[in-house]
Amino acid sequence: MSSAKPHSTFNNPTQFIEGWYWALSSRELKVGRVKAVTLLGRNLAIYRGFSGQVVAIDAYCPHMGAHLAEGKVDGDGIRCFFHNWKYDSKGICVDIPSLVKPLPVCIKTWQTEEKYGMIWVWVGEEKPSSLPFVPELEEVECDYILGTRFVKNCHPNVLLINAIDAHHFNTVHNLPLEIVFNSQELKSNAIAFSNTTRGGDDSWLIRLIRPLYENEVTYSMCYWYGSTGTVTLGPDFLHFYIMFALRMIEGGKTEGQTILVTRKRSGCLGWGINRGLLWLTQQVGNYFAKGDTQVFQTIQFDLKTPTKADRSIIEFIQHVNRQKALTWGNWEAVNYSEDNDRHSSSTSLMLDYDK
């Protein structure tokens, strides 16, 4: 299946899934400051009001088109630098110095949330769904540190499939067992893949770590909005959690932020334990990233010859293509006139590898 077909959302540089996307780290935005951010082709001004509230607003003042990031924060609103028009946190014009009453002007604002030390923006017109989270930690208060920020020369969808590419664990990472995944859609915009493998008894490494696992080796991946993934791995008594927050940039490439997560532990001792665990989590992530990251600088993904080992990848492609797609730059909903083609393409791909 050619992943670049115009009616396929997966690996398409002109469209993306409606959802939550990271904009910048919380520490980059102090109270009373504003930042210019280009997110999925759209220019925004993101600022933190005096109350601490974060507001994401379309960048350009409707008066003469000045960029609002050139302006200044005023309370929980923002004033345009050029003529000092003020807009509140909902984008409504509330003051024009040269007029007694402001004009009925409004700029589009976008819902924001802060979690894992990041500012996230809900991209779309639908009511926001869940922020990405690690399924095991859904109801748990978490501690975290921000890891590496990176750019890759491929689409976020393609970068994410690396974690569920079962065969490459053998060919690249020399893992001495056959990986098999089960998939489960947690929500319409979230899908999880969990390892079901118990084998590898011919390997001294697997025999060595076997006592740490009651059942299969713990490894699972949960994808949100086709752009953010959370990895859970480790022995039964200690799981490591890594989040890969990705967003598409110009040309269908990827800008990403690694977030290392663990359960919050109380007190000074708990803080110290978590620092050690988060450091160890980073080393685990670096180990797996070391072997194959260079592939994503040169890959031209086009899955035309699928095998049974690619089942999880194909399920992820189908999951992405079922979700609501928006257009790069204007964030308008994609109006598919070729839904049947989308369905038939995915179906034929499944049939090819089952032969």
PDB file of C-alpha atoms in Angstrom, residues 193-305:
ATOM      1  CA  PHE A 193      -0.191  -2.963  21.457  1.00  0.00           C
ATOM      2  CA  SER A 194       0.987  -5.441  24.101  1.00  0.00           C
ATOM      3  CA  ASN A 195       3.624  -8.141  23.830  1.00  0.00           C
ATOM      4  CA  THR A 196       2.350 -11.714  24.268  1.00  0.00           C
ATOM      5  CA  THR A 197       5.713 -13.456  23.850  1.00  0.00           C
ATOM      6  CA  ARG A 198       6.867 -16.037  26.373  1.00  0.00           C
ATOM      7  CA  GLY A 199       9.518 -17.905  24.341  1.00  0.00           C
ATOM      8  CA  GLY A 200      13.266 -17.408  23.966  1.00  0.00           C
ATOM      9  CA  ASP A 201      14.263 -20.299  26.246  1.00  0.00           C
ATOM     10  CA  ASP A 202      17.291 -21.055  24.045  1.00  0.00           C
ATOM     11  CA  SER A 203      18.806 -17.720  25.007  1.00  0.00           C
ATOM     12  CA  TRP A 204      20.940 -17.349  28.136  1.00  0.00           C
ATOM     13  CA  LEU A 205      19.753 -13.741  28.432  1.00  0.00           C
ATOM     14  CA  ILE A 206      16.074 -14.720  28.475  1.00  0.00           C
ATOM     15  CA  ARG A 207      16.750 -17.521  30.982  1.00  0.00           C
ATOM     16  CA  LEU A 208      18.627 -15.029  33.162  1.00  0.00           C
ATOM     17  CA  ILE A 209      15.793 -12.482  33.339  1.00  0.00           C
ATOM     18  CA  ARG A 210      12.945 -15.028  33.326  1.00  0.00           C
ATOM     19  CA  PRO A 211      12.613 -15.039  37.167  1.00  0.00           C
ATOM     20  CA  LEU A 212      11.761 -11.335  36.991  1.00  0.00           C
ATOM     21  CA  TYR A 213       8.625 -12.040  34.948  1.00  0.00           C
ATOM     22  CA  GLU A 214       5.655 -14.102  36.040  1.00  0.00           C
ATOM     23  CA  ASN A 215       4.271 -14.237  32.502  1.00  0.00           C
ATOM     24  CA  GLU A 216       5.476 -12.723  29.243  1.00  0.00           C
ATOM     25  CA  VAL A 217       8.120 -10.020  29.074  1.00  0.00           C
ATOM     26  CA  THR A 218       6.366  -6.705  29.770  1.00  0.00           C
ATOM     27  CA  TYR A 219       6.380  -4.446  26.725  1.00  0.00           C
ATOM     28  CA  SER A 220       3.460  -2.373  25.525  1.00  0.00           C
ATOM     29  CA  MET A 221       2.909   0.692  23.367  1.00  0.00           C
ATOM     30  CA  CYS A 222      -0.086   3.047  23.422  1.00  0.00           C
ATOM     31  CA  TYR A 223      -0.643   5.518  20.578  1.00  0.00           C
ATOM     32  CA  TRP A 224      -2.663   8.733  20.846  1.00  0.00           C
ATOM     33  CA  TYR A 225      -3.899  10.668  17.814  1.00  0.00           C
ATOM     34  CA  GLY A 226      -1.327   8.885  15.672  1.00  0.00           C
ATOM     35  CA  SER A 227       1.314  11.285  16.971  1.00  0.00           C
ATOM     36  CA  THR A 228       2.147  10.536  20.615  1.00  0.00           C
ATOM     37  CA  GLY A 229       3.229   7.171  21.953  1.00  0.00           C
ATOM     38  CA  THR A 230       3.845   5.792  25.444  1.00  0.00           C
ATOM     39  CA  VAL A 231       6.107   2.789  26.031  1.00  0.00           C
ATOM     40  CA  THR A 232       5.802   0.565  29.114  1.00  0.00           C
ATOM     41  CA  LEU A 233       8.526  -2.019  29.723  1.00  0.00           C
ATOM     42  CA  GLY A 234      10.469  -3.712  32.475  1.00  0.00           C
ATOM     43  CA  PRO A 235      10.228  -6.541  35.029  1.00  0.00           C
ATOM     44  CA  ASP A 236       7.061  -7.203  36.979  1.00  0.00           C
ATOM     45  CA  PHE A 237       8.232  -5.292  40.054  1.00  0.00           C
ATOM     46  CA  LEU A 238       9.424  -2.156  38.201  1.00  0.00           C
ATOM     47  CA  HIS A 239       8.026  -0.708  34.988  1.00  0.00           C
ATOM     48  CA  PHE A 240       9.685   2.065  33.001  1.00  0.00           C
ATOM     49  CA  TYR A 241       7.530   4.592  31.147  1.00  0.00           C
ATOM     50  CA  ILE A 242       8.642   6.684  28.171  1.00  0.00           C
ATOM     51  CA  MET A 243       6.452   9.103  26.213  1.00  0.00           C
ATOM     52  CA  PHE A 244       7.310  10.218  22.695  1.00  0.00           C
ATOM     53  CA  ALA A 245       5.383  13.415  21.931  1.00  0.00           C
ATOM     54  CA  LEU A 246       5.611  14.069  18.194  1.00  0.00           C
ATOM     55  CA  ARG A 247       4.280  16.699  15.820  1.00  0.00           C
ATOM     56  CA  MET A 248       4.583  17.071  12.074  1.00  0.00           C
ATOM     57  CA  ILE A 249       6.647  19.954  10.735  1.00  0.00           C
ATOM     58  CA  GLU A 250       7.128  21.340   7.229  1.00  0.00           C
ATOM     59  CA  GLY A 251       7.667  18.715   4.544  1.00  0.00           C
ATOM     60  CA  GLY A 252       6.111  15.862   6.515  1.00  0.00           C
ATOM     61  CA  LYS A 253       9.054  15.632   8.925  1.00  0.00           C
ATOM     62  CA  THR A 254       8.934  15.166  12.700  1.00  0.00           C
ATOM     63  CA  GLU A 255       9.816  17.265  15.699  1.00  0.00           C
ATOM     64  CA  GLY A 256       9.638  15.299  18.915  1.00  0.00           C
ATOM     65  CA  GLN A 257      10.082  15.546  22.658  1.00  0.00           C
ATOM     66  CA  THR A 258      10.914  12.577  24.885  1.00  0.00           C
ATOM     67  CA  ILE A 259       9.250  12.603  28.315  1.00  0.00           C
ATOM     68  CA  LEU A 260      10.329  10.170  31.039  1.00  0.00           C
ATOM     69  CA  VAL A 261       7.588   9.298  33.522  1.00  0.00           C
ATOM     70  CA  THR A 262       7.267   7.397  36.802  1.00  0.00           C
ATOM     71  CA  ARG A 263       4.819   7.110  39.682  1.00  0.00           C
ATOM     72  CA  LYS A 264       5.123   9.979  42.154  1.00  0.00           C
ATOM     73  CA  ARG A 265       6.656   8.904  45.460  1.00  0.00           C
ATOM     74  CA  SER A 266       6.294  11.004  48.594  1.00  0.00           C
ATOM     75  CA  GLY A 267       8.920  12.702  50.698  1.00  0.00           C
ATOM     76  CA  CYS A 268      12.579  13.477  50.137  1.00  0.00           C
ATOM     77  CA  LEU A 269      13.403   9.772  49.836  1.00  0.00           C
ATOM     78  CA  GLY A 270      10.704   9.350  47.204  1.00  0.00           C
ATOM     79  CA  TRP A 271      12.046  12.347  45.301  1.00  0.00           C
ATOM     80  CA  GLY A 272      15.530  10.856  45.319  1.00  0.00           C
ATOM     81  CA  ILE A 273      14.299   7.425  44.229  1.00  0.00           C
ATOM     82  CA  ASN A 274      12.377   9.012  41.352  1.00  0.00           C
ATOM     83  CA  ARG A 275      15.426  10.958  40.162  1.00  0.00           C
ATOM     84  CA  GLY A 276      17.311   7.679  39.963  1.00  0.00           C
ATOM     85  CA  LEU A 277      14.453   5.863  38.259  1.00  0.00           C
ATOM     86  CA  LEU A 278      13.963   8.618  35.696  1.00  0.00           C
ATOM     87  CA  TRP A 279      17.686   8.615  34.929  1.00  0.00           C
ATOM     88  CA  LEU A 280      17.585   4.841  34.500  1.00  0.00           C
ATOM     89  CA  THR A 281      14.508   5.171  32.267  1.00  0.00           C
ATOM     90  CA  GLN A 282      16.438   7.574  30.063  1.00  0.00           C
ATOM     91  CA  GLN A 283      19.287   5.063  29.716  1.00  0.00           C
ATOM     92  CA  VAL A 284      16.821   2.325  28.731  1.00  0.00           C
ATOM     93  CA  GLY A 285      15.311   4.615  26.088  1.00  0.00           C
ATOM     94  CA  ASN A 286      18.739   5.596  24.779  1.00  0.00           C
ATOM     95  CA  TYR A 287      19.718   1.929  24.443  1.00  0.00           C
ATOM     96  CA  PHE A 288      16.781   1.101  22.190  1.00  0.00           C
ATOM     97  CA  ALA A 289      17.095   4.342  20.213  1.00  0.00           C
ATOM     98  CA  LYS A 290      20.777   3.865  19.534  1.00  0.00           C
ATOM     99  CA  GLY A 291      20.423   1.007  17.085  1.00  0.00           C
ATOM    100  CA  ASP A 292      18.023   2.327  14.477  1.00  0.00           C
ATOM    101  CA  THR A 293      17.446   6.075  14.686  1.00  0.00           C
ATOM    102  CA  GLN A 294      19.601   6.688  11.624  1.00  0.00           C
ATOM    103  CA  VAL A 295      17.071   4.750   9.518  1.00  0.00           C
ATOM    104  CA  PHE A 296      14.512   7.530   9.988  1.00  0.00           C
ATOM    105  CA  GLN A 297      16.796  10.104   8.405  1.00  0.00           C
ATOM    106  CA  THR A 298      16.722   8.305   5.035  1.00  0.00           C
ATOM    107  CA  ILE A 299      13.610   6.079   5.000  1.00  0.00           C
ATOM    108  CA  GLN A 300      11.055   6.412   2.200  1.00  0.00           C
ATOM    109  CA  PHE A 301       8.216   4.451   3.794  1.00  0.00           C
ATOM    110  CA  ASP A 302       5.943   2.601   1.371  1.00  0.00           C
ATOM    111  CA  LEU A 303       4.654  -0.748   2.628  1.00  0.00           C
ATOM    112  CA  LYS A 304       3.977  -2.705  -0.554  1.00  0.00           C
ATOM    113  CA  THR A 305       5.126  -6.175   0.520  1.00  0.00           C
TER     114      THR A 305
END
